[in-house]
Amino acid sequence: MNGKEAPRAAGQVSTRTRLERGRGALGPALELVHTGRAPTRAVLTSELGVTRATAGAVAAELEALGLIHVEPGSAAGAQGRPSHRLVVADDGPVVLAAQVHSDGYRAALVGLGGRIVATTPGCEIVDADPGRVIGSVVEAGTQLLRDTGRRCAGAGLAVPSAVAEPEGNALNPLHLAWPVGAPVREIFEERVSGAGFDVPVFTGNDVNLAALAEHRHGAGRGSRDLLCVATGHRGVGGALVLDGRLHTGSSGLALEVGHLTVNPDGGRACHCGSRGCLDVETDPMALLTAAGRTPGPEESLLAQARGLLSGEYADPLVRAAAEELIDRLGLGLAGLVNILNPDRIILGGLHRELLTADPERLRAVVADRSLWGRSGSVPILACTLDHNSLVGAAELAWQPVLDDPLTALAA
């Protein structure tokens, strides 16, 4: 043919052309597989609104990048030819996720799909110097990468503080001895770079990131307007996911729900200078104090509070303390429901245990105090992911890959 390409029949499209057309769909396709919304190639075709051939080319490209596996479908009970299954690659790249809280820190490697590949034991010492703590957690994560030999595609850090955007400074680390405005993202980036990793680095509030993880992989799946409220080791945080995206406000400071007043008369003094805030009325220390228990040094406050609910709930003093916290929490949730009108509420940390201990009491308080609750109660569910703040930190680090796999992995 004199070196020319042979003419194609009408309607015939080359694999190369299909791939070129579908490359703009690589990111959306990867996110669909990552979040479990496209378990098969047939579903991927439908969700993307493309032809079967284009969906096949997109899936093949993601597999070539080492991000997913395309597996033969099962014919059992199926009509016609079964669609190929799409699963995240269990041997693919990972991101380094780190979390610092008032009782320690932890590092993990997290793959696509929110799967924790490896994690370090939780450390129970937090230095007053954020540089030392963040340096230690990056060192621990670096060791995991060495041990596993996995490629690192990014790094994310969760901290118990509002994180101002775009600077990445921790504005109110009230439960750490860190200075106000500590440049946590800058420190994290320096430590990750110093460990030899030239990857995108992100930092966020721990409850925000827990909500993001739960929305993509846990109890928040399918929710449009998701409210998350949680108490970890100290204090209370909140987060809101709207139309699938984390709502952080104009500068990253939205949903500081811990400082809602729920006990104005005789409430506990709060770190913010007020009294009776949700932050100090419904956290682990509040439960231990109300139950007449003196915290010991052998376990974290969260572990001690959980142990009290699981092992001593029959004690009238413990039950009364739990009911007091449930009533305070319900009052705070009702106020948030009246303002935000979420379609689902998820509770994490000790709040999850309080919901389990007496779900009807909590739901009744919210319904009684909420306008929306009276007309149609808002579902209140427990968070389902272990280490959801770590998984959320990983979600931040995975986002550039989800947005543009080819560019992100080439870099």
Short mmCIF file of C-alpha atoms in Angstrom, two decimals:
data_model
loop_
_atom_site.label_atom_id
_atom_site.label_comp_id
_atom_site.label_asym_id
_atom_site.label_seq_id
_atom_site.Cartn_x
_atom_site.Cartn_y
_atom_site.Cartn_z
CA MET A 1 0.00 0.00 0.00
CA ASN A 2 2.98 2.31 -0.61
CA GLY A 3 3.59 2.71 3.13
CA LYS A 4 0.10 4.05 3.70
CA GLU A 5 -2.26 2.71 6.35
CA ALA A 6 -4.85 0.35 4.93
CA PRO A 7 -8.29 1.92 4.73
CA ARG A 8 -10.73 0.91 7.46
CA ALA A 9 -14.29 -0.14 6.87
CA ALA A 10 -17.02 2.33 7.76
CA GLY A 11 -17.57 2.42 11.53
CA GLN A 12 -14.28 0.64 12.28
CA VAL A 13 -12.26 2.42 15.02
CA SER A 14 -8.73 1.41 15.96
CA THR A 15 -7.79 0.51 19.54
CA ARG A 16 -5.46 3.50 19.54
CA THR A 17 -8.28 5.87 18.58
CA ARG A 18 -10.58 4.43 21.25
CA LEU A 19 -7.88 4.90 23.87
CA GLU A 20 -7.21 8.47 22.81
CA ARG A 21 -10.89 9.22 23.11
CA GLY A 22 -11.09 7.50 26.46
CA ARG A 23 -8.01 8.97 28.12
CA GLY A 24 -10.06 11.83 29.49
CA ALA A 25 -12.11 9.14 31.23
CA LEU A 26 -9.14 7.48 32.96
CA GLY A 27 -9.50 9.52 36.14
CA PRO A 28 -13.30 9.13 36.45
CA ALA A 29 -12.95 5.42 35.67
CA LEU A 30 -10.29 4.93 38.32
CA GLU A 31 -12.40 6.75 40.90
CA LEU A 32 -15.36 4.52 40.09
CA VAL A 33 -13.27 1.39 40.69
CA HIS A 34 -11.54 2.93 43.71
CA THR A 35 -14.85 3.65 45.44
CA GLY A 36 -16.44 0.34 44.48
CA ARG A 37 -19.06 1.90 42.20
CA ALA A 38 -17.85 0.07 39.10
CA PRO A 39 -17.22 -3.57 40.05
CA THR A 40 -17.52 -4.75 36.44
CA ARG A 41 -16.67 -3.47 32.99
CA ALA A 42 -20.37 -3.36 32.13
CA VAL A 43 -21.07 -1.03 35.04
CA LEU A 44 -18.05 1.08 34.08
CA THR A 45 -19.41 1.41 30.54
CA SER A 46 -22.77 2.58 31.87
CA GLU A 47 -21.36 4.99 34.45
CA LEU A 48 -18.99 6.64 32.00
CA GLY A 49 -21.53 6.78 29.20
CA VAL A 50 -19.09 5.39 26.65
CA THR A 51 -19.05 2.43 24.30
CA ARG A 52 -18.02 -1.04 25.49
CA ALA A 53 -14.90 -0.80 23.35
CA THR A 54 -13.85 2.51 24.89
CA ALA A 55 -14.52 1.23 28.42
CA GLY A 56 -12.40 -1.82 27.60
CA ALA A 57 -9.55 0.37 26.37
CA VAL A 58 -9.74 2.55 29.49
CA ALA A 59 -9.72 -0.47 31.78
CA ALA A 60 -6.75 -1.94 29.88
CA GLU A 61 -4.81 1.32 30.25
CA LEU A 62 -5.47 1.46 34.00
CA GLU A 63 -4.30 -2.14 34.25
CA ALA A 64 -1.14 -1.31 32.28
CA LEU A 65 -0.45 1.47 34.80
CA GLY A 66 -0.56 -1.13 37.58
CA LEU A 67 -3.63 0.43 39.22
CA ILE A 68 -6.34 -2.18 38.63
CA HIS A 69 -6.75 -5.79 37.55
CA VAL A 70 -9.29 -6.90 34.93
CA GLU A 71 -10.48 -10.41 35.80
CA PRO A 72 -12.83 -12.80 33.99
CA GLY A 73 -16.39 -12.63 35.30
CA SER A 74 -18.17 -15.57 36.86
CA ALA A 75 -20.80 -17.26 34.73
CA ALA A 76 -22.64 -18.76 37.70
CA GLY A 77 -26.29 -17.71 37.55
CA ALA A 78 -25.62 -15.18 34.77
CA GLN A 79 -27.42 -14.75 31.48
CA GLY A 80 -25.16 -14.46 28.46
CA ARG A 81 -21.48 -13.57 28.58
CA PRO A 82 -20.42 -12.39 32.09
CA SER A 83 -18.78 -9.00 32.33
CA HIS A 84 -15.15 -8.74 33.38
CA ARG A 85 -14.60 -7.80 37.02
CA LEU A 86 -12.58 -4.69 37.91
CA VAL A 87 -10.59 -4.71 41.14
CA VAL A 88 -7.88 -2.43 42.48
CA ALA A 89 -4.40 -3.89 42.13
CA ASP A 90 -3.28 -5.40 45.42
CA ASP A 91 0.34 -5.11 44.27
CA GLY A 92 0.12 -1.56 42.92
CA PRO A 93 1.41 1.77 44.25
CA VAL A 94 0.57 2.96 47.75
CA VAL A 95 0.52 6.28 49.56
CA LEU A 96 2.02 7.11 52.92
CA ALA A 97 -0.67 8.07 55.43
CA ALA A 98 0.07 9.49 58.87
CA GLN A 99 -2.03 10.57 61.84
CA VAL A 100 -1.11 12.51 64.96
CA HIS A 101 -3.50 12.76 67.92
CA SER A 102 -3.28 13.71 71.59
CA ASP A 103 -2.30 10.19 72.65
CA GLY A 104 0.21 9.34 69.96
CA TYR A 105 0.71 8.85 66.25
CA ARG A 106 0.62 6.15 63.59
CA ALA A 107 1.84 5.65 60.03
CA ALA A 108 0.40 3.36 57.36
CA LEU A 109 0.66 2.47 53.70
CA VAL A 110 -2.72 2.62 51.97
CA GLY A 111 -3.57 1.29 48.53
CA LEU A 112 -6.42 2.13 46.22
CA GLY A 113 -9.83 1.15 47.51
CA GLY A 114 -8.96 2.48 50.98
CA ARG A 115 -7.11 -0.74 51.80
CA ILE A 116 -4.47 -0.50 54.51
CA VAL A 117 -1.48 -2.49 53.24
CA ALA A 118 0.77 -2.06 56.27
CA THR A 119 0.71 -0.07 59.49
CA THR A 120 3.00 0.69 62.38
CA PRO A 121 2.06 0.10 66.01
CA GLY A 122 0.56 3.23 67.52
CA CYS A 123 3.10 5.35 69.39
CA GLU A 124 1.82 6.87 72.65
CA ILE A 125 4.22 9.78 73.00
CA VAL A 126 3.64 13.17 71.38
CA ASP A 127 6.44 15.70 71.59
CA ALA A 128 5.67 19.39 72.06
CA ASP A 129 7.77 20.06 68.97
CA PRO A 130 5.66 19.27 65.87
CA GLY A 131 8.82 18.83 63.82
CA ARG A 132 9.96 15.94 65.99
CA VAL A 133 6.59 14.20 65.96
CA ILE A 134 6.06 14.57 62.23
CA GLY A 135 9.66 13.53 61.60
CA SER A 136 9.13 10.39 63.67
CA VAL A 137 5.93 9.39 61.92
CA VAL A 138 7.50 9.94 58.48
CA GLU A 139 10.49 7.85 59.53
CA ALA A 140 8.12 5.06 60.60
CA GLY A 141 6.28 5.25 57.28
CA THR A 142 9.55 5.28 55.34
CA GLN A 143 10.54 2.05 57.07
CA LEU A 144 7.26 0.48 55.95
CA LEU A 145 8.03 1.49 52.36
CA ARG A 146 11.50 -0.04 52.61
CA ASP A 147 10.12 -3.24 54.12
CA THR A 148 7.42 -3.68 51.48
CA GLY A 149 9.30 -2.32 48.47
CA ARG A 150 6.15 -0.55 47.28
CA ARG A 151 6.13 2.57 45.11
CA CYS A 152 4.94 5.70 46.94
CA ALA A 153 2.54 7.93 44.98
CA GLY A 154 1.91 10.59 47.63
CA ALA A 155 1.65 11.38 51.34
CA GLY A 156 -1.14 12.64 53.60
CA LEU A 157 -1.21 13.71 57.25
CA ALA A 158 -4.21 13.96 59.61
CA VAL A 159 -3.96 16.25 62.65
CA PRO A 160 -6.44 17.10 65.45
CA SER A 161 -6.74 20.75 64.48
CA ALA A 162 -8.38 22.99 61.93
CA VAL A 163 -5.90 23.33 59.06
CA ALA A 164 -5.95 26.72 57.35
CA GLU A 165 -5.85 26.74 53.58
CA PRO A 166 -3.83 27.32 51.50
CA GLU A 167 -0.95 27.61 54.01
CA GLY A 168 -1.51 24.28 55.76
CA ASN A 169 -1.05 25.66 59.28
CA ALA A 170 -2.63 24.04 62.35
CA LEU A 171 -4.66 26.90 63.79
CA ASN A 172 -5.98 25.35 66.99
CA PRO A 173 -4.11 22.24 68.13
CA LEU A 174 -5.86 22.59 71.52
CA HIS A 175 -5.15 19.05 72.64
CA LEU A 176 -1.49 19.07 71.67
CA ALA A 177 1.25 21.21 73.15
CA TRP A 178 2.01 22.59 69.69
CA PRO A 179 2.13 26.31 69.02
CA VAL A 180 -0.93 27.88 67.41
CA GLY A 181 -0.36 28.16 63.66
CA ALA A 182 2.27 25.42 63.50
CA PRO A 183 3.20 24.99 59.79
CA VAL A 184 2.38 21.28 59.72
CA ARG A 185 2.17 20.90 55.95
CA GLU A 186 5.51 22.61 55.42
CA ILE A 187 7.12 20.42 58.07
CA PHE A 188 5.52 17.28 56.64
CA GLU A 189 6.67 18.15 53.13
CA GLU A 190 10.23 18.77 54.34
CA ARG A 191 10.37 15.46 56.19
CA VAL A 192 8.90 13.47 53.28
CA SER A 193 11.30 15.12 50.82
CA GLY A 194 14.19 14.57 53.22
CA ALA A 195 13.34 10.86 53.27
CA GLY A 196 13.89 10.79 49.49
CA PHE A 197 10.31 10.93 48.19
CA ASP A 198 9.42 13.55 45.61
CA VAL A 199 5.65 13.18 45.84
CA PRO A 200 2.64 15.44 46.45
CA VAL A 201 2.06 16.08 50.17
CA PHE A 202 -1.23 17.00 51.88
CA THR A 203 -2.47 17.78 55.39
CA GLY A 204 -5.98 17.98 56.83
CA ASN A 205 -8.13 17.90 59.93
CA ASP A 206 -8.59 14.36 61.25
CA VAL A 207 -12.41 14.37 61.41
CA ASN A 208 -12.68 15.95 57.95
CA LEU A 209 -10.54 13.14 56.63
CA ALA A 210 -12.50 10.49 58.55
CA ALA A 211 -15.68 11.79 56.89
CA LEU A 212 -14.06 11.68 53.45
CA ALA A 213 -12.95 8.08 53.98
CA GLU A 214 -16.35 6.98 55.30
CA HIS A 215 -18.12 8.66 52.39
CA ARG A 216 -16.01 6.83 49.83
CA HIS A 217 -15.53 3.48 51.53
CA GLY A 218 -17.67 3.19 54.67
CA ALA A 219 -20.91 4.14 56.40
CA GLY A 220 -21.33 7.31 54.31
CA ARG A 221 -21.46 5.62 50.90
CA GLY A 222 -24.36 6.84 48.83
CA SER A 223 -25.06 9.87 51.00
CA ARG A 224 -25.38 13.23 49.28
CA ASP A 225 -25.22 15.51 52.35
CA LEU A 226 -23.26 13.66 55.00
CA LEU A 227 -22.62 14.97 58.52
CA CYS A 228 -19.85 13.31 60.55
CA VAL A 229 -19.30 14.02 64.24
CA ALA A 230 -16.61 12.23 66.20
CA THR A 231 -14.59 12.31 69.36
CA GLY A 232 -11.23 10.61 69.32
CA HIS A 233 -8.77 10.80 72.16
CA ARG A 234 -9.64 14.35 73.23
CA GLY A 235 -12.16 16.87 71.96
CA VAL A 236 -14.89 16.70 69.32
CA GLY A 237 -14.77 17.42 65.60
CA GLY A 238 -17.27 17.62 62.78
CA ALA A 239 -17.24 17.42 59.00
CA LEU A 240 -19.65 17.80 56.13
CA VAL A 241 -19.55 16.16 52.70
CA LEU A 242 -21.76 17.90 50.13
CA ASP A 243 -22.44 16.35 46.72
CA GLY A 244 -19.52 14.01 47.20
CA ARG A 245 -16.99 16.68 48.15
CA LEU A 246 -15.63 17.65 51.53
CA HIS A 247 -16.91 21.07 52.58
CA THR A 248 -14.11 22.94 54.33
CA GLY A 249 -15.34 26.51 53.94
CA SER A 250 -13.49 29.48 52.46
CA SER A 251 -10.22 28.78 54.28
CA GLY A 252 -10.46 25.23 55.63
CA LEU A 253 -12.14 26.08 58.94
CA ALA A 254 -15.74 24.94 58.44
CA LEU A 255 -17.61 22.66 60.86
CA GLU A 256 -15.75 23.39 64.10
CA VAL A 257 -18.68 21.76 65.89
CA GLY A 258 -16.74 21.08 69.07
CA HIS A 259 -17.48 24.57 70.26
CA LEU A 260 -21.24 24.39 70.12
CA THR A 261 -22.59 25.11 73.60
CA VAL A 262 -24.61 22.15 74.91
CA ASN A 263 -24.42 22.78 78.66
CA PRO A 264 -24.41 26.52 79.36
CA ASP A 265 -25.32 26.21 83.04
CA GLY A 266 -22.47 24.74 85.02
CA GLY A 267 -20.71 23.26 82.00
CA ARG A 268 -17.07 22.28 82.01
CA ALA A 269 -14.47 24.90 81.14
CA CYS A 270 -13.34 24.52 77.51
CA HIS A 271 -9.89 25.14 76.05
CA CYS A 272 -11.44 27.78 73.80
CA GLY A 273 -12.28 29.96 76.84
CA SER A 274 -16.02 29.19 76.90
CA ARG A 275 -17.93 26.67 79.01
CA GLY A 276 -20.15 23.69 78.26
CA CYS A 277 -18.88 23.09 74.72
CA LEU A 278 -19.53 19.80 72.96
CA ASP A 279 -15.73 19.46 72.91
CA VAL A 280 -15.50 18.94 76.69
CA GLU A 281 -18.99 17.60 77.40
CA THR A 282 -18.91 14.49 75.18
CA ASP A 283 -15.29 13.36 74.86
CA PRO A 284 -13.58 10.43 76.65
CA MET A 285 -12.40 12.59 79.55
CA ALA A 286 -15.98 13.78 80.10
CA LEU A 287 -17.24 10.18 80.35
CA LEU A 288 -14.49 9.11 82.74
CA THR A 289 -15.04 12.15 84.94
CA ALA A 290 -18.83 11.80 84.99
CA ALA A 291 -18.46 8.12 85.92
CA GLY A 292 -16.14 9.00 88.80
CA ARG A 293 -13.12 7.32 87.23
CA THR A 294 -9.59 8.69 87.39
CA PRO A 295 -7.76 8.11 84.10
CA GLY A 296 -4.64 6.00 84.34
CA PRO A 297 -1.44 6.19 82.28
CA GLU A 298 -1.55 2.61 81.01
CA GLU A 299 -3.99 3.20 78.14
CA SER A 300 -5.21 6.08 76.01
CA LEU A 301 -8.24 8.02 77.23
CA LEU A 302 -10.26 6.65 74.32
CA ALA A 303 -9.38 3.05 75.18
CA GLN A 304 -10.29 3.61 78.84
CA ALA A 305 -13.63 5.20 77.95
CA ARG A 306 -14.45 2.40 75.52
CA GLY A 307 -13.56 -0.17 78.14
CA LEU A 308 -15.90 1.50 80.59
CA LEU A 309 -18.84 1.28 78.18
CA SER A 310 -18.14 -2.28 77.07
CA GLY A 311 -17.21 -3.77 80.44
CA GLU A 312 -18.99 -1.74 83.13
CA TYR A 313 -22.17 -0.41 81.52
CA ALA A 314 -24.28 -2.28 84.10
CA ASP A 315 -22.80 -0.04 86.81
CA PRO A 316 -25.49 2.61 87.51
CA LEU A 317 -22.87 5.34 87.73
CA VAL A 318 -21.41 4.43 84.34
CA ARG A 319 -24.86 4.19 82.76
CA ALA A 320 -25.86 7.58 84.17
CA ALA A 321 -22.62 9.11 82.85
CA ALA A 322 -23.23 7.63 79.40
CA GLU A 323 -26.81 8.92 79.35
CA GLU A 324 -25.58 12.39 80.29
CA LEU A 325 -23.15 12.37 77.36
CA ILE A 326 -25.79 10.98 75.00
CA ASP A 327 -28.17 13.80 75.93
CA ARG A 328 -25.48 16.44 75.39
CA LEU A 329 -24.44 14.87 72.08
CA GLY A 330 -28.06 14.64 70.93
CA LEU A 331 -28.59 18.31 71.71
CA GLY A 332 -25.57 19.25 69.61
CA LEU A 333 -26.60 16.98 66.73
CA ALA A 334 -30.13 18.41 66.72
CA GLY A 335 -28.77 21.92 66.33
CA LEU A 336 -26.60 20.80 63.43
CA VAL A 337 -29.53 19.02 61.78
CA ASN A 338 -31.63 22.18 62.01
CA ILE A 339 -28.88 24.20 60.31
CA LEU A 340 -27.48 21.73 57.78
CA ASN A 341 -30.36 19.35 56.98
CA PRO A 342 -28.09 16.34 56.24
CA ASP A 343 -29.50 13.13 54.79
CA ARG A 344 -27.29 11.01 57.06
CA ILE A 345 -25.27 11.38 60.26
CA ILE A 346 -22.32 9.14 61.06
CA LEU A 347 -20.60 9.01 64.44
CA GLY A 348 -17.00 8.05 65.14
CA GLY A 349 -14.71 7.41 68.08
CA LEU A 350 -16.42 7.35 71.47
CA HIS A 351 -19.62 8.73 69.90
CA ARG A 352 -19.91 5.49 67.95
CA GLU A 353 -19.78 3.56 71.23
CA LEU A 354 -22.42 5.82 72.80
CA LEU A 355 -24.71 5.17 69.83
CA THR A 356 -24.20 1.42 70.24
CA ALA A 357 -24.84 1.61 73.98
CA ASP A 358 -28.25 3.30 73.67
CA PRO A 359 -29.24 4.03 70.07
CA GLU A 360 -32.89 4.76 70.83
CA ARG A 361 -32.07 7.40 73.44
CA LEU A 362 -29.75 9.30 71.13
CA ARG A 363 -32.15 9.17 68.19
CA ALA A 364 -35.03 10.29 70.40
CA VAL A 365 -33.10 13.31 71.68
CA VAL A 366 -32.19 14.37 68.13
CA ALA A 367 -35.76 13.87 66.87
CA ASP A 368 -37.25 15.76 69.82
CA ARG A 369 -34.96 18.77 69.39
CA SER A 370 -34.86 18.83 65.59
CA LEU A 371 -37.51 20.24 63.28
CA TRP A 372 -36.47 17.84 60.56
CA GLY A 373 -36.30 14.98 63.01
CA ARG A 374 -39.99 15.30 63.85
CA SER A 375 -41.12 15.15 60.24
CA GLY A 376 -38.70 12.46 59.10
CA SER A 377 -35.83 11.29 61.26
CA VAL A 378 -32.29 11.57 59.93
CA PRO A 379 -30.50 8.19 59.89
CA ILE A 380 -27.75 8.09 62.54
CA LEU A 381 -25.15 5.41 61.88
CA ALA A 382 -21.84 4.30 63.30
CA CYS A 383 -18.63 4.80 61.31
CA THR A 384 -17.47 1.45 59.98
CA LEU A 385 -13.82 1.92 58.99
CA ASP A 386 -10.92 1.16 61.28
CA HIS A 387 -8.39 4.02 61.24
CA ASN A 388 -10.69 6.15 59.08
CA SER A 389 -8.60 9.31 59.59
CA LEU A 390 -5.59 7.45 58.20
CA VAL A 391 -7.62 6.26 55.24
CA GLY A 392 -8.86 9.83 54.74
CA ALA A 393 -5.30 11.16 54.78
CA ALA A 394 -4.56 8.60 52.08
CA GLU A 395 -7.55 9.86 50.07
CA LEU A 396 -5.95 13.30 49.93
CA ALA A 397 -2.73 11.76 48.67
CA TRP A 398 -4.52 9.62 46.07
CA GLN A 399 -6.54 12.53 44.67
CA PRO A 400 -3.95 13.67 42.06
CA VAL A 401 -3.85 10.10 40.74
CA LEU A 402 -7.65 9.93 40.67
CA ASP A 403 -7.75 13.25 38.81
CA ASP A 404 -5.15 12.36 36.16
CA PRO A 405 -3.49 8.93 36.48
CA LEU A 406 -1.14 9.32 33.54
CA THR A 407 0.30 12.68 34.62
CA ALA A 408 0.47 11.82 38.32
CA LEU A 409 2.28 8.51 37.87
CA ALA A 410 4.59 9.88 35.19
CA ALA A 411 5.73 12.52 37.68
#
